[in-house]
């Protein structure tokens, strides 16, 4: 089901509950991450604001061709980002706790030695991991201190993978230079959340979107049609796409 749906499959199994899933389109999140990467590097939001206010060009953006894209996680979405990055003329590297040389070689991606190494060598870092106790606050102050000058950090995965307080402190120090966040610790994002930093947003250094990674017409069609099909199959005594 939708990315913000959460269920404890082990608990469901222990209680004898049948859980049926839905498939999902695998391109929607990588498209949004790419959109954020381009918008931040080209200063899209402050330029739009300048034009809207009656002005004209307010600064210089940055080409992504020739930059290094660092991927934290190289699963399905990370692999798509690798293809997109290369298509845009970027070098691509990746790191995760279980990443292997074989996986990197199969996708034509360089394997970073460690998370600090990835942070120090990447112009854009995009996170594509499952949230777990091992990945919670994985991108914390210790990781962010290694951010390369001018770096753009993007999170379209899960909010708690990034330590929000550490990220805000790092942005105010200038490394990373910019961040794009589609996911948050608390959703919907509270009106008084510290991430609603007017200065960072106005400067075009912080781009926030309301968990759009999976929300497209095509994805919703898959979710809801398959949900109805799963209910009908269950009522007919023949559950489909059974997770537990």
XYZ file of N, CA and C in Angstrom:
732
model
N 0.815 -1.194 0.000
C 0.000 0.000 0.000
C 0.849 1.244 0.000
N 0.279 2.427 0.230
C 1.013 3.682 0.222
C 2.194 3.669 1.170
N 3.194 4.495 0.858
C 4.434 4.486 1.620
C 4.242 4.888 3.066
N 3.210 5.693 3.365
C 3.046 6.110 4.747
C 2.215 5.113 5.550
N 1.781 4.010 4.893
C 1.103 2.958 5.632
C 2.151 2.111 6.338
N 1.850 1.712 7.557
C 2.817 0.943 8.330
C 2.106 -0.192 9.027
N 2.693 -1.393 8.941
C 2.088 -2.536 9.618
C 3.205 -3.429 10.127
N 3.009 -3.956 11.304
C 3.972 -4.876 11.893
C 3.610 -6.283 11.419
N 4.343 -6.766 10.409
C 3.997 -8.050 9.815
C 4.198 -9.197 10.797
N 5.221 -9.098 11.636
C 5.464 -10.155 12.614
C 4.301 -10.248 13.604
N 3.820 -9.070 14.051
C 2.690 -9.059 14.984
C 1.434 -9.608 14.313
N 1.240 -9.262 13.052
C 0.081 -9.762 12.320
C 0.141 -11.276 12.180
N 1.346 -11.775 11.884
C 1.514 -13.218 11.743
C 1.225 -13.934 13.060
N 1.706 -13.368 14.161
C 1.494 -13.978 15.471
C 0.007 -14.043 15.821
N -0.748 -13.088 15.327
C -2.179 -13.035 15.626
C -3.020 -13.759 14.584
N -2.345 -14.344 13.576
C -3.069 -15.081 12.552
C -3.828 -14.202 11.584
N -3.371 -12.958 11.408
C -4.041 -12.017 10.518
C -3.472 -12.167 9.110
N -4.346 -12.209 8.119
C -3.908 -12.255 6.723
C -3.685 -10.834 6.227
N -2.501 -10.574 5.702
C -2.168 -9.259 5.168
C -1.847 -9.408 3.683
N -2.568 -8.690 2.866
C -2.350 -8.709 1.423
C -1.812 -7.353 0.983
N -0.783 -7.369 0.158
C -0.155 -6.120 -0.276
C -0.607 -5.695 -1.657
N -0.100 -4.573 -2.071
C -0.279 -4.111 -3.446
C 1.094 -3.895 -4.050
N 1.142 -3.929 -5.351
C 2.372 -3.587 -6.041
C 2.477 -2.065 -6.099
N 3.598 -1.572 -6.595
C 3.742 -0.127 -6.754
C 4.622 0.151 -7.956
N 4.451 1.302 -8.534
C 5.326 1.720 -9.616
C 6.681 2.085 -9.014
N 7.750 1.722 -9.677
C 9.079 1.900 -9.107
C 9.780 3.164 -9.600
N 9.089 3.961 -10.402
C 9.753 5.126 -10.994
C 9.364 6.451 -10.357
N 8.266 6.485 -9.619
C 7.755 7.773 -9.158
C 8.708 8.474 -8.196
N 9.291 7.720 -7.266
C 10.165 8.337 -6.272
C 11.470 8.805 -6.896
N 12.032 8.023 -7.798
C 13.276 8.446 -8.444
C 13.045 9.689 -9.298
N 11.872 9.811 -9.893
C 11.564 11.016 -10.663
C 11.527 12.243 -9.759
N 10.912 12.097 -8.586
C 10.850 13.238 -7.665
C 12.234 13.605 -7.153
N 13.045 12.602 -6.811
C 14.401 12.878 -6.344
C 15.200 13.622 -7.408
N 15.009 13.234 -8.670
C 15.690 13.920 -9.774
C 15.190 15.351 -9.907
N 13.887 15.536 -9.781
C 13.311 16.878 -9.836
C 13.902 17.772 -8.759
N 14.008 17.246 -7.543
C 14.593 18.023 -6.446
C 16.057 18.348 -6.727
N 16.791 17.372 -7.223
C 18.205 17.586 -7.526
C 18.376 18.712 -8.539
N 17.577 18.695 -9.589
C 17.697 19.725 -10.625
C 17.211 21.081 -10.108
N 16.098 21.080 -9.375
C 15.544 22.341 -8.882
C 16.511 23.047 -7.935
N 17.136 22.290 -7.043
C 18.056 22.901 -6.090
C 19.333 23.376 -6.771
N 19.906 22.546 -7.611
C 21.149 22.946 -8.269
C 20.962 24.135 -9.209
N 19.794 24.233 -9.828
C 19.538 25.358 -10.740
C 18.835 26.532 -10.057
N 18.704 26.468 -8.717
C 18.115 27.565 -7.945
C 16.713 27.921 -8.449
N 15.938 26.910 -8.759
C 14.642 27.139 -9.384
C 13.712 27.970 -8.511
N 13.609 27.637 -7.215
C 12.630 28.318 -6.379
C 12.963 29.791 -6.158
N 14.190 30.168 -5.806
C 14.467 31.600 -5.662
C 14.366 32.370 -6.981
N 14.648 31.707 -8.104
C 14.514 32.388 -9.392
C 13.045 32.634 -9.721
N 12.188 31.661 -9.419
C 10.746 31.850 -9.610
C 10.245 32.973 -8.709
N 10.717 32.984 -7.462
C 10.305 34.028 -6.526
C 10.736 35.400 -7.010
N 11.944 35.503 -7.573
C 12.436 36.775 -8.083
C 11.573 37.264 -9.233
N 11.263 36.367 -10.151
C 10.434 36.754 -11.303
C 9.036 37.160 -10.853
N 8.463 36.396 -9.911
C 7.119 36.682 -9.406
C 7.061 38.049 -8.737
N 8.170 38.431 -8.084
C 8.221 39.717 -7.388
C 8.530 40.882 -8.325
N 8.650 40.609 -9.617
C 8.904 41.673 -10.579
C 10.349 41.781 -11.013
N 11.215 40.917 -10.469
C 12.627 40.968 -10.818
C 12.972 40.054 -11.970
N 14.235 39.720 -12.059
C 14.725 38.872 -13.142
C 15.751 37.911 -12.553
N 16.767 37.545 -13.277
C 17.734 36.579 -12.787
C 18.392 37.076 -11.496
N 18.390 36.185 -10.483
C 18.878 36.607 -9.174
C 20.169 35.912 -8.756
N 20.648 34.985 -9.550
C 21.864 34.270 -9.177
C 22.238 33.275 -10.250
N 23.237 32.479 -9.975
C 23.719 31.489 -10.926
C 23.472 30.080 -10.403
N 22.872 29.259 -11.240
C 22.659 27.869 -10.899
C 23.882 27.040 -11.253
N 23.780 25.746 -11.022
C 24.900 24.840 -11.248
C 24.458 23.682 -12.133
N 25.257 23.391 -13.166
C 25.002 22.210 -13.995
C 25.227 20.955 -13.164
N 24.442 19.910 -13.431
C 24.700 18.645 -12.766
C 25.646 17.767 -13.590
N 25.716 18.012 -14.889
C 26.658 17.252 -15.713
C 28.074 17.493 -15.202
N 28.792 16.419 -14.980
C 30.141 16.524 -14.449
C 30.228 16.403 -12.942
N 29.077 16.437 -12.254
C 29.076 16.278 -10.800
C 29.048 14.798 -10.427
N 29.273 14.527 -9.148
C 29.198 13.153 -8.632
C 27.920 12.985 -7.828
N 27.146 11.975 -8.198
C 25.927 11.613 -7.479
C 26.250 10.466 -6.545
N 26.047 10.673 -5.246
C 26.285 9.632 -4.254
C 24.967 9.082 -3.757
N 24.792 7.785 -3.843
C 23.545 7.136 -3.462
C 23.734 6.367 -2.163
N 22.919 6.690 -1.173
C 22.904 5.910 0.063
C 21.800 4.879 -0.107
N 22.188 3.710 -0.525
C 21.232 2.656 -0.860
C 21.200 2.444 -2.359
N 21.301 1.181 -2.766
C 21.335 0.863 -4.192
C 20.356 -0.268 -4.496
N 19.138 -0.124 -3.949
C 18.063 -1.059 -4.273
C 17.397 -0.657 -5.573
N 16.105 -0.937 -5.696
C 15.402 -0.639 -6.945
C 15.439 0.847 -7.291
N 15.124 1.696 -6.313
C 15.075 3.131 -6.590
C 16.477 3.690 -6.740
N 17.396 3.249 -5.901
C 18.777 3.689 -6.043
C 19.343 3.333 -7.401
N 19.005 2.134 -7.892
C 19.478 1.713 -9.208
C 18.922 2.608 -10.306
N 17.671 3.013 -10.174
C 17.092 3.934 -11.149
C 17.800 5.281 -11.116
N 18.123 5.734 -9.906
C 18.839 6.999 -9.786
C 20.210 6.924 -10.449
N 20.847 5.756 -10.371
C 22.144 5.586 -11.024
C 22.015 5.759 -12.534
N 20.970 5.176 -13.108
C 20.735 5.306 -14.551
C 20.462 6.765 -14.922
N 19.625 7.432 -14.131
C 19.288 8.833 -14.407
C 20.521 9.711 -14.264
N 21.295 9.481 -13.214
C 22.493 10.279 -13.001
C 23.457 10.176 -14.164
N 23.692 8.952 -14.633
C 24.594 8.784 -15.776
C 24.034 9.444 -17.027
N 22.710 9.351 -17.214
C 22.086 9.983 -18.380
C 22.274 11.499 -18.365
N 22.381 12.076 -17.165
C 22.585 13.515 -17.025
C 24.062 13.898 -17.035
N 24.927 12.913 -17.243
C 26.357 13.190 -17.317
C 27.067 13.197 -15.988
N 26.489 12.549 -14.984
C 27.080 12.517 -13.658
C 27.871 11.225 -13.451
N 28.873 11.289 -12.599
C 29.511 10.089 -12.086
C 28.670 9.611 -10.909
N 28.611 8.295 -10.715
C 27.738 7.755 -9.676
C 28.520 6.825 -8.759
N 28.351 7.031 -7.468
C 28.907 6.128 -6.461
C 27.813 5.797 -5.464
N 28.033 4.761 -4.671
C 26.997 4.339 -3.732
C 27.624 3.726 -2.493
N 26.833 3.733 -1.424
C 27.218 3.078 -0.178
C 25.968 2.657 0.569
N 26.015 1.525 1.204
C 25.058 1.117 2.235
C 25.719 0.030 3.056
N 25.099 -0.301 4.158
C 25.731 -1.251 5.071
C 25.945 -2.629 4.457
N 25.062 -3.045 3.555
C 25.158 -4.383 2.972
C 25.545 -4.364 1.492
N 25.949 -3.248 0.990
C 26.261 -3.146 -0.435
C 27.490 -3.987 -0.783
N 27.405 -4.673 -1.913
C 28.507 -5.534 -2.352
C 29.151 -4.995 -3.628
N 30.361 -5.436 -3.875
C 31.040 -5.077 -5.125
C 30.272 -5.610 -6.327
N 29.714 -6.803 -6.203
C 28.976 -7.394 -7.323
C 27.787 -6.534 -7.712
N 27.062 -6.033 -6.719
C 25.907 -5.170 -7.002
C 26.354 -3.894 -7.705
N 27.412 -3.284 -7.222
C 27.921 -2.061 -7.842
C 28.417 -2.324 -9.261
N 29.149 -3.429 -9.436
C 29.674 -3.748 -10.759
C 28.553 -3.997 -11.762
N 27.485 -4.655 -11.306
C 26.358 -4.956 -12.192
C 25.660 -3.693 -12.670
N 25.712 -2.652 -11.851
C 25.033 -1.398 -12.192
C 26.000 -0.324 -12.682
N 27.278 -0.662 -12.757
C 28.256 0.314 -13.235
C 28.435 1.483 -12.292
N 28.399 1.199 -10.993
C 28.477 2.236 -9.972
C 29.733 2.009 -9.125
N 30.433 3.083 -8.793
C 31.593 2.964 -7.909
C 31.112 2.755 -6.478
N 31.816 1.910 -5.727
C 31.434 1.655 -4.345
C 32.277 2.496 -3.401
N 31.611 3.358 -2.637
C 32.310 4.174 -1.643
C 32.749 3.294 -0.484
N 33.870 3.629 0.130
C 34.419 2.805 1.210
C 33.600 2.910 2.490
N 32.948 4.055 2.683
C 32.209 4.294 3.925
C 31.235 5.432 3.686
N 30.335 5.656 4.638
C 29.420 6.788 4.526
C 30.172 8.121 4.552
N 31.147 8.315 5.457
C 31.916 9.564 5.404
C 32.615 9.764 4.054
N 33.108 8.675 3.462
C 33.760 8.768 2.155
C 32.761 9.216 1.094
N 31.558 8.649 1.114
C 30.521 9.054 0.155
C 30.171 10.520 0.333
N 30.004 10.952 1.594
C 29.647 12.338 1.865
C 30.738 13.301 1.403
N 31.972 12.894 1.560
C 33.095 13.783 1.244
C 33.359 13.903 -0.245
N 32.860 12.955 -1.032
C 33.196 12.937 -2.457
C 32.003 13.193 -3.372
N 30.809 13.383 -2.812
C 29.602 13.519 -3.628
C 29.090 14.955 -3.648
N 28.767 15.435 -4.842
C 28.167 16.767 -4.985
C 26.676 16.727 -4.672
N 26.053 15.609 -4.978
C 24.650 15.369 -4.637
C 24.575 14.033 -3.923
N 23.887 13.990 -2.789
C 23.669 12.736 -2.061
C 22.167 12.495 -2.001
N 21.751 11.317 -2.447
C 20.328 10.972 -2.443
C 20.135 9.683 -1.655
N 19.170 9.688 -0.725
C 18.964 8.579 0.203
C 17.862 7.660 -0.311
N 18.170 6.361 -0.363
C 17.196 5.373 -0.836
C 17.317 4.095 -0.023
N 16.904 4.184 1.232
C 16.997 3.069 2.172
C 15.650 2.804 2.824
N 15.498 1.599 3.331
C 14.350 1.263 4.176
C 14.655 1.723 5.595
N 13.669 2.287 6.268
C 13.857 2.699 7.657
C 13.863 1.472 8.568
N 14.873 1.376 9.395
C 14.971 0.315 10.395
C 15.735 0.897 11.579
N 15.868 0.127 12.633
C 16.639 0.622 13.766
C 18.091 0.871 13.375
N 18.568 0.139 12.387
C 19.955 0.311 11.950
C 20.140 1.568 11.103
N 19.077 1.983 10.392
C 19.202 3.161 9.526
C 18.638 4.430 10.158
N 17.969 4.318 11.301
C 17.421 5.502 11.965
C 18.575 6.448 12.355
N 18.478 7.703 11.919
C 19.512 8.719 12.164
C 20.873 8.275 11.631
N 20.851 7.487 10.569
C 22.106 7.096 9.925
C 22.853 8.334 9.422
N 22.081 9.255 8.821
C 22.672 10.517 8.368
C 22.551 11.507 9.523
N 23.563 11.514 10.360
C 23.566 12.319 11.580
C 24.701 13.341 11.533
N 24.945 13.968 12.648
C 25.992 14.980 12.686
C 27.354 14.447 12.302
N 27.644 13.204 12.714
C 28.940 12.616 12.393
C 29.113 12.405 10.897
N 28.008 12.106 10.207
C 28.066 11.935 8.750
C 28.080 13.280 8.041
N 27.245 14.199 8.500
C 27.089 15.482 7.827
C 28.339 16.350 7.904
N 29.140 16.131 8.922
C 30.346 16.948 9.059
C 31.319 16.690 7.903
N 31.128 15.585 7.206
C 31.997 15.246 6.074
C 31.459 15.769 4.740
N 30.309 16.455 4.757
C 29.676 16.894 3.509
C 30.628 17.737 2.664
N 30.669 17.432 1.389
C 31.500 18.172 0.449
C 30.961 19.591 0.284
N 31.834 20.540 0.043
C 31.406 21.917 -0.177
C 30.435 21.975 -1.356
N 29.331 22.682 -1.170
C 28.337 22.830 -2.228
C 27.373 21.670 -2.357
N 27.461 20.712 -1.452
C 26.657 19.492 -1.581
C 25.160 19.737 -1.437
N 24.397 18.974 -2.222
C 22.938 18.931 -2.126
C 22.546 17.570 -1.558
N 21.758 17.563 -0.478
C 21.297 16.335 0.150
C 19.806 16.171 -0.107
N 19.408 14.981 -0.566
C 18.009 14.728 -0.901
C 17.523 13.493 -0.152
N 16.359 13.617 0.473
C 15.754 12.465 1.154
C 14.310 12.297 0.698
N 14.076 11.254 -0.097
C 12.722 10.891 -0.512
C 12.365 9.518 0.037
N 13.105 9.064 1.039
C 12.947 7.707 1.560
C 12.086 7.693 2.815
N 12.674 7.969 3.959
C 11.960 8.070 5.229
C 12.615 9.158 6.062
N 11.799 9.985 6.705
C 12.306 11.117 7.456
C 13.326 10.778 8.517
N 13.047 9.781 9.388
C 13.958 9.520 10.505
C 15.325 8.968 10.109
N 15.548 8.659 8.845
C 16.892 8.240 8.426
C 17.868 9.407 8.607
N 17.351 10.620 8.519
C 18.162 11.820 8.727
C 17.850 12.412 10.098
N 18.874 12.768 10.826
C 18.723 13.483 12.092
C 18.404 14.931 11.757
N 17.148 15.313 11.923
C 16.683 16.625 11.476
C 17.433 17.765 12.156
N 17.608 17.677 13.466
C 18.303 18.749 14.182
C 19.728 18.899 13.677
N 20.390 17.771 13.440
C 21.761 17.813 12.925
C 21.803 18.395 11.522
N 20.806 18.069 10.705
C 20.761 18.599 9.343
C 20.573 20.111 9.351
N 19.661 20.608 10.160
C 19.451 22.054 10.223
C 20.715 22.776 10.675
N 21.386 22.228 11.668
C 22.637 22.835 12.135
C 23.680 22.826 11.028
N 23.748 21.735 10.281
C 24.723 21.621 9.198
C 24.402 22.592 8.068
N 23.127 22.730 7.728
C 22.734 23.676 6.676
C 23.098 25.109 7.067
N 22.906 25.436 8.320
C 23.240 26.795 8.774
C 24.750 27.040 8.755
N 25.522 25.960 8.858
C 26.980 26.082 8.722
C 27.409 26.118 7.255
N 26.515 25.681 6.368
C 26.824 25.729 4.942
C 27.233 24.418 4.319
N 27.277 23.346 5.092
C 27.590 22.024 4.542
C 26.693 20.971 5.182
N 25.786 20.402 4.412
C 25.571 20.611 2.990
C 25.050 22.012 2.681
N 25.205 22.393 1.415
C 24.766 23.726 1.016
C 23.261 23.804 0.894
N 22.638 22.688 0.470
C 21.198 22.659 0.219
C 20.646 21.290 0.572
N 19.342 21.244 0.797
C 18.691 19.967 1.071
C 17.284 19.981 0.502
N 16.870 18.832 0.005
C 15.509 18.638 -0.463
C 14.894 17.482 0.306
N 13.790 17.729 0.997
C 13.163 16.715 1.848
C 11.713 16.503 1.440
N 11.371 15.266 1.162
C 9.989 14.908 0.845
C 9.342 14.136 1.987
N 10.152 13.757 2.983
C 9.683 12.925 4.093
C 10.174 13.507 5.411
N 9.399 13.280 6.474
C 9.654 13.952 7.743
C 9.385 13.021 8.917
N 9.919 13.383 10.078
C 9.667 12.610 11.286
C 8.178 12.588 11.613
N 7.528 13.725 11.443
C 6.096 13.855 11.709
C 5.392 14.298 10.436
N 4.402 13.526 10.018
C 3.662 13.866 8.812
C 2.168 13.844 9.108
N 1.416 14.857 8.635
C 1.875 16.064 7.941
C 2.835 16.893 8.809
N 3.682 17.649 8.154
C 4.670 18.454 8.864
C 3.964 19.519 9.693
N 4.192 19.537 11.023
C 3.511 20.526 11.873
C 3.840 21.963 11.472
N 2.901 22.849 11.729
C 3.074 24.243 11.345
C 4.252 24.899 12.046
N 4.586 24.428 13.254
C 5.683 25.022 14.019
C 6.962 24.198 13.954
N 7.054 23.285 12.999
C 8.235 22.430 12.906
C 9.470 23.271 12.581
N 10.606 23.000 13.214
C 11.832 23.759 12.943
C 12.266 23.722 11.482
N 11.835 22.696 10.740
C 12.199 22.632 9.325
C 11.567 23.763 8.505
N 10.531 24.359 9.025
C 9.918 25.480 8.307
C 10.741 26.746 8.565
N 12.000 26.661 8.189
C 12.956 27.745 8.402
C 12.835 28.740 7.248
N 12.229 29.884 7.517
C 11.932 30.848 6.454
C 13.180 31.311 5.728
N 14.271 31.515 6.452
C 15.497 32.000 5.814
C 16.058 30.968 4.844
N 16.183 29.728 5.288
C 16.719 28.687 4.417
C 15.837 28.459 3.197
N 14.524 28.502 3.407
C 13.593 28.293 2.293
C 13.662 29.459 1.318
N 13.675 30.686 1.830
C 13.727 31.866 0.969
C 15.028 31.914 0.176
N 16.098 31.470 0.770
C 17.392 31.456 0.086
C 17.484 30.354 -0.971
N 16.492 29.484 -1.016
C 16.521 28.375 -1.955
C 17.434 27.256 -1.524
N 17.754 27.208 -0.242
C 18.675 26.194 0.268
C 17.956 25.015 0.921
N 16.651 25.157 1.102
C 15.862 24.086 1.685
C 14.552 23.979 0.915
N 14.349 22.826 0.297
C 13.140 22.559 -0.483
C 12.355 21.466 0.218
N 11.115 21.774 0.602
C 10.252 20.831 1.303
C 9.044 20.500 0.436
N 8.742 19.222 0.300
C 7.543 18.799 -0.424
C 6.764 17.813 0.446
N 5.433 17.776 0.304
C 4.585 17.010 1.234
C 4.437 15.535 0.879
N 5.551 14.788 0.960
C 5.564 13.353 0.705
C 4.901 13.027 -0.637
N 5.484 13.575 -1.693
C 4.969 13.393 -3.043
C 5.590 12.209 -3.767
N 6.552 11.534 -3.126
C 7.333 10.528 -3.825
C 6.512 9.459 -4.518
N 5.402 9.076 -3.926
C 4.595 8.013 -4.506
C 3.261 8.521 -5.046
N 2.964 9.797 -4.882
C 1.621 10.289 -5.174
C 1.510 10.773 -6.616
N 1.199 9.843 -7.477
C 0.875 10.168 -8.864
C -0.422 9.463 -9.228
N -1.027 9.878 -10.307
C -2.278 9.265 -10.753
C -2.072 7.779 -11.036
N -0.981 7.462 -11.722
C -0.742 6.071 -12.098
C -0.525 5.189 -10.870
N 0.223 5.695 -9.882
C 0.468 4.912 -8.679
C -0.821 4.699 -7.901
N -1.626 5.739 -7.769
C -2.891 5.607 -7.048
C -3.809 4.601 -7.736
N -3.780 4.577 -9.052
C -4.588 3.608 -9.791
C -4.176 2.187 -9.430
N -2.873 1.936 -9.382
C -2.383 0.607 -9.001
C -2.805 0.270 -7.574
N -2.563 1.197 -6.641
C -2.888 0.946 -5.236
C -4.357 0.570 -5.047
N -5.246 1.411 -5.549
C -6.654 1.236 -5.218
C -7.311 0.129 -6.022
N -6.918 -0.058 -7.263
C -7.467 -1.179 -8.020
C -7.034 -2.500 -7.406
N -5.767 -2.593 -7.006
C -5.288 -3.843 -6.421
C -5.830 -4.049 -5.007
N -6.107 -2.969 -4.282
C -6.733 -3.110 -2.966
C -8.123 -3.718 -3.098
N -8.903 -3.215 -4.041
C -10.247 -3.760 -4.279
C -10.156 -5.223 -4.705
N -9.214 -5.526 -5.602
C -9.042 -6.911 -6.057
C -8.653 -7.822 -4.901
N -7.793 -7.309 -3.988
C -7.371 -8.118 -2.839
C -8.534 -8.397 -1.900
N -9.386 -7.405 -1.674
C -10.557 -7.607 -0.807
C -11.499 -8.637 -1.421
N -11.745 -8.504 -2.728
C -12.633 -9.461 -3.400
C -12.065 -10.881 -3.330
N -10.745 -11.007 -3.542
C -10.124 -12.326 -3.507
C -10.201 -12.922 -2.108
N -10.001 -12.089 -1.090
C -10.080 -12.574 0.290
C -11.494 -13.060 0.613
N -12.487 -12.279 0.214
C -13.873 -12.663 0.493
C -14.257 -13.940 -0.252
N -13.578 -14.182 -1.384
C -13.837 -15.397 -2.161
C -13.054 -16.588 -1.635
N -12.251 -16.346 -0.580
C -11.487 -17.436 0.016
C -10.189 -17.770 -0.677
N -9.717 -16.880 -1.536
C -8.466 -17.127 -2.267
C -7.612 -15.865 -2.244
N -7.028 -15.523 -1.081
C -6.251 -14.273 -0.967
C -5.109 -14.214 -1.986
N -4.832 -12.995 -2.443
C -3.742 -12.780 -3.409
C -2.705 -11.815 -2.816
N -1.485 -11.884 -3.338
C -0.379 -11.045 -2.875
C -0.283 -11.073 -1.344
N -0.252 -12.253 -0.802
C -0.255 -12.426 0.653
C 1.146 -12.155 1.209
N 1.244 -11.209 2.131
C 2.499 -10.907 2.822
C 2.623 -11.759 4.076
N 1.516 -11.933 4.770
C 1.486 -12.772 5.973
C 0.213 -13.616 5.911
